[in-house]
Coordinates of C-alpha atoms in Angstrom, one line a residue:
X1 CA -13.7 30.5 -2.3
X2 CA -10.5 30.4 -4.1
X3 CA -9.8 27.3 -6.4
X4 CA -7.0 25.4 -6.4
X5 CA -5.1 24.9 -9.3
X6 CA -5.5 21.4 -11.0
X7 CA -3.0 18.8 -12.7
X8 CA -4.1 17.9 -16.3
X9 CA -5.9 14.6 -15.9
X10 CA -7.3 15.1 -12.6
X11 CA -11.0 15.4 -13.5
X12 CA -9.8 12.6 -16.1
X13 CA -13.1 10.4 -17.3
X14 CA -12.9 6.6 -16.4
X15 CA -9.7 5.3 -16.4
X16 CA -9.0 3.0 -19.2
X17 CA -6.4 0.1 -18.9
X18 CA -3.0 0.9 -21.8
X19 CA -0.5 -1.3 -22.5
X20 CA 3.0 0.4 -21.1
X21 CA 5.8 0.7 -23.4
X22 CA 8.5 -2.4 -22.4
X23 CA 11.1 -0.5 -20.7
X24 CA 8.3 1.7 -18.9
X25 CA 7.0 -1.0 -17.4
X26 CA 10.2 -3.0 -16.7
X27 CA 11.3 -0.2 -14.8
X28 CA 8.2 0.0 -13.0
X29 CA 8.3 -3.9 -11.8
X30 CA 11.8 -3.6 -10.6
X31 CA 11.3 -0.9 -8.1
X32 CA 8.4 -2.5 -7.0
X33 CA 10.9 -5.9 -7.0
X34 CA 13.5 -4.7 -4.9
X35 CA 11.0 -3.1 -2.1
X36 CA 9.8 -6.6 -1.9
X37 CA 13.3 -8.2 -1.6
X38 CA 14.7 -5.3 0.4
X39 CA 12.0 -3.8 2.6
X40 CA 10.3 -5.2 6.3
X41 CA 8.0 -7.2 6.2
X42 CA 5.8 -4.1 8.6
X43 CA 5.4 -2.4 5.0
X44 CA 1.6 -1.9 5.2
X45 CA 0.4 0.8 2.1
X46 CA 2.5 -0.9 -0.7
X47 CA 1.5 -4.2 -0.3
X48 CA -2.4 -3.4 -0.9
X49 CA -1.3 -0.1 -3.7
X50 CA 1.4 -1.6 -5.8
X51 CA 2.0 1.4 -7.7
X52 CA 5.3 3.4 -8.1
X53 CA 4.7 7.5 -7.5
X54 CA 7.1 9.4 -9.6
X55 CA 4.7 13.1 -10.1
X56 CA 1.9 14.0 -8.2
X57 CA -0.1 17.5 -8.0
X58 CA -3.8 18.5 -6.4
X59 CA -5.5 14.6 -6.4
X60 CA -3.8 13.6 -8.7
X61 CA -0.4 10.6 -8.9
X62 CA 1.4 9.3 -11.8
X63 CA 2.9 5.8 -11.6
X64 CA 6.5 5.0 -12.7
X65 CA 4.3 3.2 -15.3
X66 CA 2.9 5.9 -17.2
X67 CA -1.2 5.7 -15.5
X68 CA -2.6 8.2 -13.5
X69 CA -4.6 7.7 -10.0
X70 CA -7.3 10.1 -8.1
X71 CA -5.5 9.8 -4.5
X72 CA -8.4 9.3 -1.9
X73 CA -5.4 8.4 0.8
X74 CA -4.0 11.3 0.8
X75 CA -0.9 10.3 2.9
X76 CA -3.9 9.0 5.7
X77 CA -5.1 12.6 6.0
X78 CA -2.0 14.5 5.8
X79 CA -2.2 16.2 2.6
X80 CA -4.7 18.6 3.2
X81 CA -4.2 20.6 -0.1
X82 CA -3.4 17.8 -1.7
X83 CA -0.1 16.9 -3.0
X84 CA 2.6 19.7 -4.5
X85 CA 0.1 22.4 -4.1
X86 CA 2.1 25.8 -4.9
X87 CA 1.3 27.9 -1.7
X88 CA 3.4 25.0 0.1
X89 CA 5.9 24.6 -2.3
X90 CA 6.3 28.3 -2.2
X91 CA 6.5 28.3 1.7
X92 CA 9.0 25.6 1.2
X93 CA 11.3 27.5 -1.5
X94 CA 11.4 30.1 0.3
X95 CA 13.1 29.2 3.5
X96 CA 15.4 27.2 1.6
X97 CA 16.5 30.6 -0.7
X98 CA 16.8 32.5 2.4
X99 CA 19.9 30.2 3.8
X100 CA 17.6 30.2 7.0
X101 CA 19.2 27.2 9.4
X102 CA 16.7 23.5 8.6
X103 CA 17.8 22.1 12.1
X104 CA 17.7 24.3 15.2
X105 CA 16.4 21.7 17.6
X106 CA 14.2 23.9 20.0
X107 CA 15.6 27.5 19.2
X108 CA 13.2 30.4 18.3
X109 CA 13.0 30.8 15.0
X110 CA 10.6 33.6 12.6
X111 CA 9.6 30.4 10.8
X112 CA 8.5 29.0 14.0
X113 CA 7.2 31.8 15.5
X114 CA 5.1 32.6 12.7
X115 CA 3.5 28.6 12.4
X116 CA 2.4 29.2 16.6
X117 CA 1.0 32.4 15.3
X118 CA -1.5 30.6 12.7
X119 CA -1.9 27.8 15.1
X120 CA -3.1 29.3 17.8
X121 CA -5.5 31.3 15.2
X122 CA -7.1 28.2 14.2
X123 CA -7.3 26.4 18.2
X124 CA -11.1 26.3 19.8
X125 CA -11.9 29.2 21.7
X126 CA -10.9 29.2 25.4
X127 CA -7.5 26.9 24.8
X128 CA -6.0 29.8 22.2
X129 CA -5.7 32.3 25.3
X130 CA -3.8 30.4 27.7
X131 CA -2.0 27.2 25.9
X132 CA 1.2 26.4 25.8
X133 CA 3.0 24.6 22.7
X134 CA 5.3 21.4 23.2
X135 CA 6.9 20.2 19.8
X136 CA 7.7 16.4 19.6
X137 CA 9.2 14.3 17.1
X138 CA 8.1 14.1 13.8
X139 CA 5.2 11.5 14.2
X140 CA 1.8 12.0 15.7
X141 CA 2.5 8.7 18.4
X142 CA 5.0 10.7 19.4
X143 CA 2.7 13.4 20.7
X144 CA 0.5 11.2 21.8
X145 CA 3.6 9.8 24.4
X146 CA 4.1 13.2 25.7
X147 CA 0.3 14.1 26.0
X148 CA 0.3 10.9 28.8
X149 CA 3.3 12.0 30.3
X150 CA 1.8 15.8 30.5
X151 CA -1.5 14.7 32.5
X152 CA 0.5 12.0 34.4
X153 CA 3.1 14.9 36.0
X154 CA 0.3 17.4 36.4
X155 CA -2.4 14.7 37.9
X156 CA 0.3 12.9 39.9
X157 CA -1.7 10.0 38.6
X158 CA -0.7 7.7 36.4
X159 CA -3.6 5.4 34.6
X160 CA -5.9 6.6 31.3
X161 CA -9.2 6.2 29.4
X162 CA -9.0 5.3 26.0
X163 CA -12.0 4.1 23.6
X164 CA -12.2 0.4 22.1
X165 CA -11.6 0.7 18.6
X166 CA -8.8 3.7 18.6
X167 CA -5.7 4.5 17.2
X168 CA -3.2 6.9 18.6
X169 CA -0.1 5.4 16.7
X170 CA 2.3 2.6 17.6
X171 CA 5.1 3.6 19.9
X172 CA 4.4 1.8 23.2
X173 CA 2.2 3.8 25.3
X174 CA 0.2 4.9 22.6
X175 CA -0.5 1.4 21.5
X176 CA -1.6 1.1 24.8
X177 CA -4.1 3.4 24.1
X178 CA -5.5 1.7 20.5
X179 CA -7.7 -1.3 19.8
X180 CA -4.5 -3.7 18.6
X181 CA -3.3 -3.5 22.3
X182 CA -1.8 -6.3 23.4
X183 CA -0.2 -5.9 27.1
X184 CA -3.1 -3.4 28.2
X185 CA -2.5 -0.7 30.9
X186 CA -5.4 1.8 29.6
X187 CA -8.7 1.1 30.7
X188 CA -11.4 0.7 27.7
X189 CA -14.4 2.6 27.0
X190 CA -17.4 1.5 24.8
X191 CA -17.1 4.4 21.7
X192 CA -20.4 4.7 20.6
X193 CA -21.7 4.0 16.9
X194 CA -24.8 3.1 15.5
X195 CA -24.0 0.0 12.7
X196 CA -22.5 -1.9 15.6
X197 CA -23.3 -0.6 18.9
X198 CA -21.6 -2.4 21.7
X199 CA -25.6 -2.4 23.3
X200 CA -27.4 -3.6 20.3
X201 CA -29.5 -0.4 20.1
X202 CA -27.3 2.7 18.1
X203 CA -28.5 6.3 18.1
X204 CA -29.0 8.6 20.9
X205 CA -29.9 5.8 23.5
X206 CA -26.9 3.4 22.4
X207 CA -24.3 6.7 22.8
X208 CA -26.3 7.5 26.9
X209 CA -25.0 4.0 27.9
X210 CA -21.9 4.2 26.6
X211 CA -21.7 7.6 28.7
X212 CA -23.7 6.3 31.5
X213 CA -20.9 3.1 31.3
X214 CA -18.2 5.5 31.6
X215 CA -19.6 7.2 34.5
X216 CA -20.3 4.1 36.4
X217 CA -16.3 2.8 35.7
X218 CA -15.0 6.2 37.2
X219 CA -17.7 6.0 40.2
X220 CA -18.1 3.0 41.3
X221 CA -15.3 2.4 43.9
X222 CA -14.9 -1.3 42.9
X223 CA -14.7 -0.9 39.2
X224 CA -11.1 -1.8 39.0
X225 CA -10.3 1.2 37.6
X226 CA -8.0 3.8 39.7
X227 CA -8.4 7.9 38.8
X228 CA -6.7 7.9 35.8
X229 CA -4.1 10.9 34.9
X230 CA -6.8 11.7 31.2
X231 CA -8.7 10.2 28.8
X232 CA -7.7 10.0 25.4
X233 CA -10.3 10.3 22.5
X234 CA -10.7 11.1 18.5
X235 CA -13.9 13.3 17.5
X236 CA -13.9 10.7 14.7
X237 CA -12.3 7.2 15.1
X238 CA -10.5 6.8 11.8
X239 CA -8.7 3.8 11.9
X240 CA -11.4 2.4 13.9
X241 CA -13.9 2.5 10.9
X242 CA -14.5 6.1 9.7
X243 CA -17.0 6.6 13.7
X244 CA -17.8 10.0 14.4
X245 CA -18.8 11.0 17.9
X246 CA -22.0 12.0 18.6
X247 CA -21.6 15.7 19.5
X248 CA -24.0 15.1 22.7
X249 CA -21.7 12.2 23.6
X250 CA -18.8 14.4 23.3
X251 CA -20.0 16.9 25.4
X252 CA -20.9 14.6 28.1
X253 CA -17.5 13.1 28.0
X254 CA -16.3 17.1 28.6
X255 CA -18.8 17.3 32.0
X256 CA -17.3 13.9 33.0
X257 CA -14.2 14.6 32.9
X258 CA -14.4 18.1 34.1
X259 CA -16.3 17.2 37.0
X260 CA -13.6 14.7 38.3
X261 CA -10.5 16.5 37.9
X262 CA -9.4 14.7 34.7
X263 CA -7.7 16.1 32.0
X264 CA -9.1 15.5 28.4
X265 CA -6.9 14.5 25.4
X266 CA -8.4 14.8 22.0
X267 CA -6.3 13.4 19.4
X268 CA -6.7 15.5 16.3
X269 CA -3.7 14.2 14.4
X270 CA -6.2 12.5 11.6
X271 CA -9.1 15.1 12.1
X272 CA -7.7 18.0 12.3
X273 CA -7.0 21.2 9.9
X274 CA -10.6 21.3 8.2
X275 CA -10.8 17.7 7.5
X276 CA -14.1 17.2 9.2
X277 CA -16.0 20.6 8.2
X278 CA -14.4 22.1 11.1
X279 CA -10.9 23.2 11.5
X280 CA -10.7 21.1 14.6
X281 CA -13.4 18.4 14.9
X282 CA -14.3 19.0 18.4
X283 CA -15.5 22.0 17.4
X284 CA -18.5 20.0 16.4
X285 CA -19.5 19.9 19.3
X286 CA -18.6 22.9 20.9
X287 CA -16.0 21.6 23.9
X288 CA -12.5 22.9 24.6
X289 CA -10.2 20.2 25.9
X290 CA -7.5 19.9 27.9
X291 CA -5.3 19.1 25.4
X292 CA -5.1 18.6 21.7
X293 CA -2.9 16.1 19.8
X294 CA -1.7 17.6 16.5
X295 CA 0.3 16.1 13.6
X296 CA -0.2 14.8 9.3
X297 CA -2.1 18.5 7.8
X298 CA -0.4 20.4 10.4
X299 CA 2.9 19.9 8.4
X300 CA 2.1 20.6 5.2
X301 CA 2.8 17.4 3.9
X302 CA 5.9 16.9 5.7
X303 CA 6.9 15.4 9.2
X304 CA 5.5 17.9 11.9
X305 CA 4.0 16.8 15.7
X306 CA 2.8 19.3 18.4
X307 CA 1.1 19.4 21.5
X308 CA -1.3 21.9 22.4
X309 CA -2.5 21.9 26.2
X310 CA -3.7 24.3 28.8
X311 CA -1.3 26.6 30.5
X312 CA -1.6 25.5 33.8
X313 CA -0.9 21.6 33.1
X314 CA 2.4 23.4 32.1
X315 CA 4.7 21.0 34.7
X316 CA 7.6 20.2 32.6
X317 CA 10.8 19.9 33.6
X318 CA 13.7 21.1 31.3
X319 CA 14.0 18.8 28.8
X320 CA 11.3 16.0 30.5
X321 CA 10.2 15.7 26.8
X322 CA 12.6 16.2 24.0
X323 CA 13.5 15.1 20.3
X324 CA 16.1 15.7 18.0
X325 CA 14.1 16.5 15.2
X326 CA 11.7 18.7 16.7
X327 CA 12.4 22.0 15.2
X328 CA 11.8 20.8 11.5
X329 CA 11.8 24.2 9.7
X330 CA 10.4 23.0 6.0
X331 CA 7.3 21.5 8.0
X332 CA 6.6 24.1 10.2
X333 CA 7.0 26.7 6.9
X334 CA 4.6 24.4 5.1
X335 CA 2.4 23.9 8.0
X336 CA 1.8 27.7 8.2
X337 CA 1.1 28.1 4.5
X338 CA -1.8 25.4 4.8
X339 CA -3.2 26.2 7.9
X340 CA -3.5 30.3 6.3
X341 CA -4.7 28.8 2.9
X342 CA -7.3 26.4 4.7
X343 CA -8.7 29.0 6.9
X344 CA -8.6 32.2 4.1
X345 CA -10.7 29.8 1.7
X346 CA -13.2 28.4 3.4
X347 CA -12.0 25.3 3.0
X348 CA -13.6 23.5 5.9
X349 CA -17.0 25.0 4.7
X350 CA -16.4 22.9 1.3
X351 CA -15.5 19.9 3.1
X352 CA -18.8 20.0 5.3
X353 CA -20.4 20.5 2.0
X354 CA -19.2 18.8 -0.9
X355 CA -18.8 15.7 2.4
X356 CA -22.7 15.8 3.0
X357 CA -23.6 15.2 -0.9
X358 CA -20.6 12.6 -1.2
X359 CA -22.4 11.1 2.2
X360 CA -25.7 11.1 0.2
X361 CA -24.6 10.1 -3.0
X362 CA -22.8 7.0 -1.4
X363 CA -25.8 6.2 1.1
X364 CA -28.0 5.8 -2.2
X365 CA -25.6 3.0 -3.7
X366 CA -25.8 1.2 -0.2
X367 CA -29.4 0.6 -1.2
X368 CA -28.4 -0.6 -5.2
X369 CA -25.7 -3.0 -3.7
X370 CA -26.5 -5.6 -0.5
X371 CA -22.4 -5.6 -0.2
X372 CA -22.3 -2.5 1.4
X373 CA -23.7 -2.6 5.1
X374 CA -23.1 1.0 5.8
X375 CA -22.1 5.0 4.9
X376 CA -20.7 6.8 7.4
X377 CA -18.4 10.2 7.8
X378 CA -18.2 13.7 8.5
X379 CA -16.9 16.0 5.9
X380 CA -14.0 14.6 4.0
X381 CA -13.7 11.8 6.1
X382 CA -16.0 9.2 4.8
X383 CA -16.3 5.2 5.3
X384 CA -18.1 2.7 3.4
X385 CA -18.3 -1.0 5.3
X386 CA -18.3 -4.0 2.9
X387 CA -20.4 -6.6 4.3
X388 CA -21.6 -10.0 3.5
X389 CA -25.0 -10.3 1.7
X390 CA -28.1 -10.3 3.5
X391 CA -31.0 -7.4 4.6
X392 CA -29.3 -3.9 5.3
X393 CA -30.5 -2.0 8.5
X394 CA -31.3 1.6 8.9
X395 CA -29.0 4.9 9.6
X396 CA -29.0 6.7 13.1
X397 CA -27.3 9.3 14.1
X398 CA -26.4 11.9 17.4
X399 CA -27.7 11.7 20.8
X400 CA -30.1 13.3 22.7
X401 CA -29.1 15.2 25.1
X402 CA -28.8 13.1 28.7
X403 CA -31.6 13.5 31.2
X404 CA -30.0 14.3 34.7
X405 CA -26.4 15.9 33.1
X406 CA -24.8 18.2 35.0
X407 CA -21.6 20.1 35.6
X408 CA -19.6 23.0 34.9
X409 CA -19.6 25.1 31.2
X410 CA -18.3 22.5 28.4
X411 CA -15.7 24.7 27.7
X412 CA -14.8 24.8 31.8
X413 CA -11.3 23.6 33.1
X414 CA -11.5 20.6 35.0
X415 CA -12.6 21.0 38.3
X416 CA -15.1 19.7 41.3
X417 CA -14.9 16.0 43.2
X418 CA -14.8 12.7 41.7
X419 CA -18.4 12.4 41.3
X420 CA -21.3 10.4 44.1
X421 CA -21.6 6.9 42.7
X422 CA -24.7 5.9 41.2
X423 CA -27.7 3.6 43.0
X424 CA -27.3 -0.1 43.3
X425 CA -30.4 -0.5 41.1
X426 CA -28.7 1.4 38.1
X427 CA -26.2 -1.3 37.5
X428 CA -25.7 -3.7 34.5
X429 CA -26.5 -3.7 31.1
X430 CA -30.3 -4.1 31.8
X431 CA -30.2 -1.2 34.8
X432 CA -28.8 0.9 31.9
X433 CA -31.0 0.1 29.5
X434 CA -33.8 0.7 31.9
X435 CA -32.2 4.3 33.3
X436 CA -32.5 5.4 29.5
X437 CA -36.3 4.5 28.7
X438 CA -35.0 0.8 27.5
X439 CA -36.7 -2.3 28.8
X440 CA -34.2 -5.5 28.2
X441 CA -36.8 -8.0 28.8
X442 CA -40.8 -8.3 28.5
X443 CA -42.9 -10.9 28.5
X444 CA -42.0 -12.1 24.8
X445 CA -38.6 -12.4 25.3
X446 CA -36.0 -9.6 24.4
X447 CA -37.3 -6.1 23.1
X448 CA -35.8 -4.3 20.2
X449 CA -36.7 -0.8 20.3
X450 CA -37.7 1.5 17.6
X451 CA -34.3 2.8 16.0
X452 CA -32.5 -0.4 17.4
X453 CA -30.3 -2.0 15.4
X454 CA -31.3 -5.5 14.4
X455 CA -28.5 -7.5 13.5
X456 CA -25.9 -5.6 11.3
X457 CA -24.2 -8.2 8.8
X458 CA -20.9 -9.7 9.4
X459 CA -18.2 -8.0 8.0
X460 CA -16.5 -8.7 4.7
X461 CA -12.7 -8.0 4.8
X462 CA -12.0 -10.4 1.8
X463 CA -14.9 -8.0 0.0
X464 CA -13.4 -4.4 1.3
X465 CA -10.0 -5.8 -0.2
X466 CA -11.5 -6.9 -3.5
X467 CA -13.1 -3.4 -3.7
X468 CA -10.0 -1.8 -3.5
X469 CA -8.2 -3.9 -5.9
X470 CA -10.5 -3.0 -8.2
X471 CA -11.0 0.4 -7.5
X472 CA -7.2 0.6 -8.5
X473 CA -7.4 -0.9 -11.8
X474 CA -9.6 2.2 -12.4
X475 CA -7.2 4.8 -11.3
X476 CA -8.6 5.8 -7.2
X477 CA -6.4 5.0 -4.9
X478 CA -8.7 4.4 -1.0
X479 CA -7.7 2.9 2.0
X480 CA -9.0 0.3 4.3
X481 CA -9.8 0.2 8.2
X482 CA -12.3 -0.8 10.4
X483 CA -12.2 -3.3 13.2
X484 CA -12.4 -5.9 10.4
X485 CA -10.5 -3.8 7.8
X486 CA -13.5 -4.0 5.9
X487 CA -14.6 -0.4 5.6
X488 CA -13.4 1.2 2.3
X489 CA -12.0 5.1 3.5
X490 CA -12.0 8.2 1.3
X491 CA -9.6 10.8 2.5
X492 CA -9.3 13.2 -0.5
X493 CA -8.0 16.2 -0.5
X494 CA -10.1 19.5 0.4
X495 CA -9.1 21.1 -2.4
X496 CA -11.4 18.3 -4.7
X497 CA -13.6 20.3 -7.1
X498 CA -17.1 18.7 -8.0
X499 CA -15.8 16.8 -11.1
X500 CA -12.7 14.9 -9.5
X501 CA -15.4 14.2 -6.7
X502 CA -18.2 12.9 -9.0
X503 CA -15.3 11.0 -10.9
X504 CA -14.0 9.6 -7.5
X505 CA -17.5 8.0 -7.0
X506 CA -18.3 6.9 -10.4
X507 CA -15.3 4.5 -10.4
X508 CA -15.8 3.5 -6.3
X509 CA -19.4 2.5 -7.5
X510 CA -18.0 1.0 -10.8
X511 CA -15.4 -1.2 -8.1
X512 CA -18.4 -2.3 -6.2
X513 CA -20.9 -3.2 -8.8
X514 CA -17.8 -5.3 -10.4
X515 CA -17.1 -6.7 -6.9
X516 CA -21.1 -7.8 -6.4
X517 CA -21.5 -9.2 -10.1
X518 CA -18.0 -11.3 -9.4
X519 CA -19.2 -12.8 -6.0
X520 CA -22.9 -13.5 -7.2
X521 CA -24.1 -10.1 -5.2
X522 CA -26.2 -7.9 -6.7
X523 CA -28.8 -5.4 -5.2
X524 CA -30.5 -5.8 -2.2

């Protein structure tokens, strides 16, 4: 595998506090000054990281102020190679020598027509041989908006499935679709996790009910919940806490929908390009959707939003969804370099990798420190929950696959009836925890199983935000999220190397141990 190249100081030792020459840092707190005077209140990033970028290359940022950062944010996922990396800044320089047009709106372009060429070299087999290619605006919600629009022309229907717990951006229908939702037209689904399972039991039998759940709201005639036009769903919940799917789960979610005529939307725009240990996370489990959501690594680093969906949901009407700015030449030149430079290096085989040992290496702090509750991830996608003191639980993972499941190939096209509904005595919680080999009740009162969760510990976002603070006085830059904003995120680049990934941990587990000794928390 090729090696990226790597800014001086990126595999820097612990970062060390300096005092900033005067004018440095005057200059510094100015900028940061006026962005508070000047900018909305919305700002979200800048509030929690109040640092000034002025060079960045690989993992690597240096502040206005002279220090230098290992970026675990990594734009929220969209810098797969990290930032400045030379086969994108190439790409870039060299549209913008050729005197090639930047804004063509929809036109055909070679620079376009060589970014479908490596996308559709990268998509799941069985969506690459008959897709079709909508571009969008800029932003990932944007694609999101005309993935509903899609399935609601080609269904005729006009309701969807979403997951509690998502985020598919924050224009209006696809805030419908995420766990902030206020004025809510999307009917929710249980996702299924272990730490906090909706049931109370986690692993393979928490993830049947929450299938077993969805096929009783798509069933049962008096659910309250219409055929929708798709459901909407991300292999790995980022925002929602760093929650992959259970690849079982996602394969029965495929044979749901599939047998009932309803399109499936998986939203890729955080997920997506190798991120996971896959190029595309559903490849995990082996299902071809409908239709795929695509934005952040697709671009290169810059503003780029597609969406990819099988040919014969391919209903449009001239111009039924259209943007200015969708024809952004730079991105779709830079998208083209990463996508060839993730696939030619075996990039997503490093991020499965190096992902599994940063998985282990943080699961063994969870048991030095009581503070954190849970490690959870997949590749370079990785979430560590701060939670209050008290006993920690036990890890689960997957899901069995579901006695009784049936339906076409998980790669098949929709098809088939609505489904029969399901017998009277299979309803409720406790007729679902009964149909999976789960008593609710015996004689003593409620029964926990073996692998059931006990009680997970409540959430700590005052912690998770203490963790960060101090996991930026030591140079690393990570994000929070979570339904409590209390899980601390690492989203580095896949072009990492083993030293700027043991560094990375060495000062996360520095931030935590100072966090613990501050708030009287030690090891649990």
């Amino acid at each position: 595998m090729a090696v990226t190249e790597t800014a001086p100081g990126e595999a820097m030792a612990e970062h060390t506090e300096v005092e900033e020459p005067s004018a440095t840092r005057s200059a510094h707190e100015g900028i940061l000054r006026r962005q508070s005077a000047r900018e909305s209140a919305a700002r979200t990033y800048a509030r929690a990281l109040p640092i000034v970028p002025v060079r960045a290359r690989g993992l690597t940022i240096e502040g206005a102020d002279g220090r230098r950062y290992l970026d675990c944010l990594s734009g929220a996922g969209t810098l797969a190679l990290g930032h400045n990396h030379p086969v994108v800044l190439e790409a870039i320089r060299k549209v913008l020598d050729s005197g090639a047009p930047l804004h063509v709106l929809d036109l055909a372009t070679p620079v376009k027509d060589a970014f479908i060429t490596e996308l559709f070299r990268t998509l799941p087999p069985g969506l690459a041989d008959h897709a079709r290619v909508q571009f969008c605006g800029p932003a990932g919600t944007d694609a999101v908006e005309a993935a509903f629009k899609l399935v609601r022309a080609a269904t005729g229907r006009n309701g969807m499935l979403a997951f509690a717990g998502a985020y598919h951006g924050m224009t209006s229908g696809a805030l419908e679709a995420s766990g902030d939702a206020f004025d809510v037209r999307v009917a929710r689904l249980p996702y299924p996790q272990d730490y906090r399972c909706p049931f109370g039991v986690g692993g393979p039998h928490g993830a049947e009910l929450a299938a077993r759940w969805t096929e009783s709201v798509l069933d049962d005639p008096k659910s309250g919940v219409p055929m929708p036009a798709g459901m909407i769903l991300e292999p790995v919940q980022g925002e929602g806490g760093v929650l992959p799917a259970p690849d079982a789960w996602m394969r029965r979610m495929r044979r749901i929908t599939a047998d009932r005529s309803i399109p499936l939307i998986a939203d890729e725009v955080q997920t997506g390009v190798g991120r996971t240990g896959a190029f595309w996370a559903v490849e995990h489990s082996g299902i071809t959707p409908d239709v795929m959501v695509l934005s952040k690594a697709i671009g290169g680093s810059l503003p780029l939003a597609v969406v990819v969906y099988r040919e014969e949901l391919d209903v449009w009407e001239p111009g039924a969804h259209a943007g200015t700015f969708r024809g952004n030449q730079l991105a779709m030149a830079a998208g083209t370099a990463t996508m060839a430079y993730v696939r030619e290096n075996g990039l997503t085989e490093r991020a499965a990798t190096l992902g599994a040992r940063m998985l282990e290496q943080l699961r063994g702090l969870s048991r030095e420190f009581s503070v954190i509750g849970d490690v959870r991830g997949r590749g370079l996608m990785i979430g560590v929950e701060i939670v209050e003191e008290g006993a920690g639980g036990g890890e689960r993972s997957g899901m069995a696959e579901p006695r009784g499941a049936n339906g076409p190939d998980e790669t098949g096209r929709p098809g088939g009836s609505r489904g029969s509904r399901g017998s009277d005595e299979d309803c409720g919680a406790a007729g679902l925890l009964d149909s999976v080999g789960l008593s609710s009740t015996d004689d003593a009162g409620p029964v926990v199983m073996p692998g059931s969760i006990a009680s997970p510990r409540p959430a700590s976002p005052e912690l998770a935000v203490a963790v960060q603070r101090e996991c930026l006085r030591r140079g690393l830059i990570v994000e929070l999220g979570g339904r409590h904003a209390s899980v601390v995120r690492l989203l580095p680049p896949l072009t990492i190397t083993d030293e700027q990934a043991t560094a990375v941990l060495d000062r996360l587990a520095d931030a935590v141990a100072a966090v613990a000794r501050g708030h009287g928390r030690g090891a649990g």
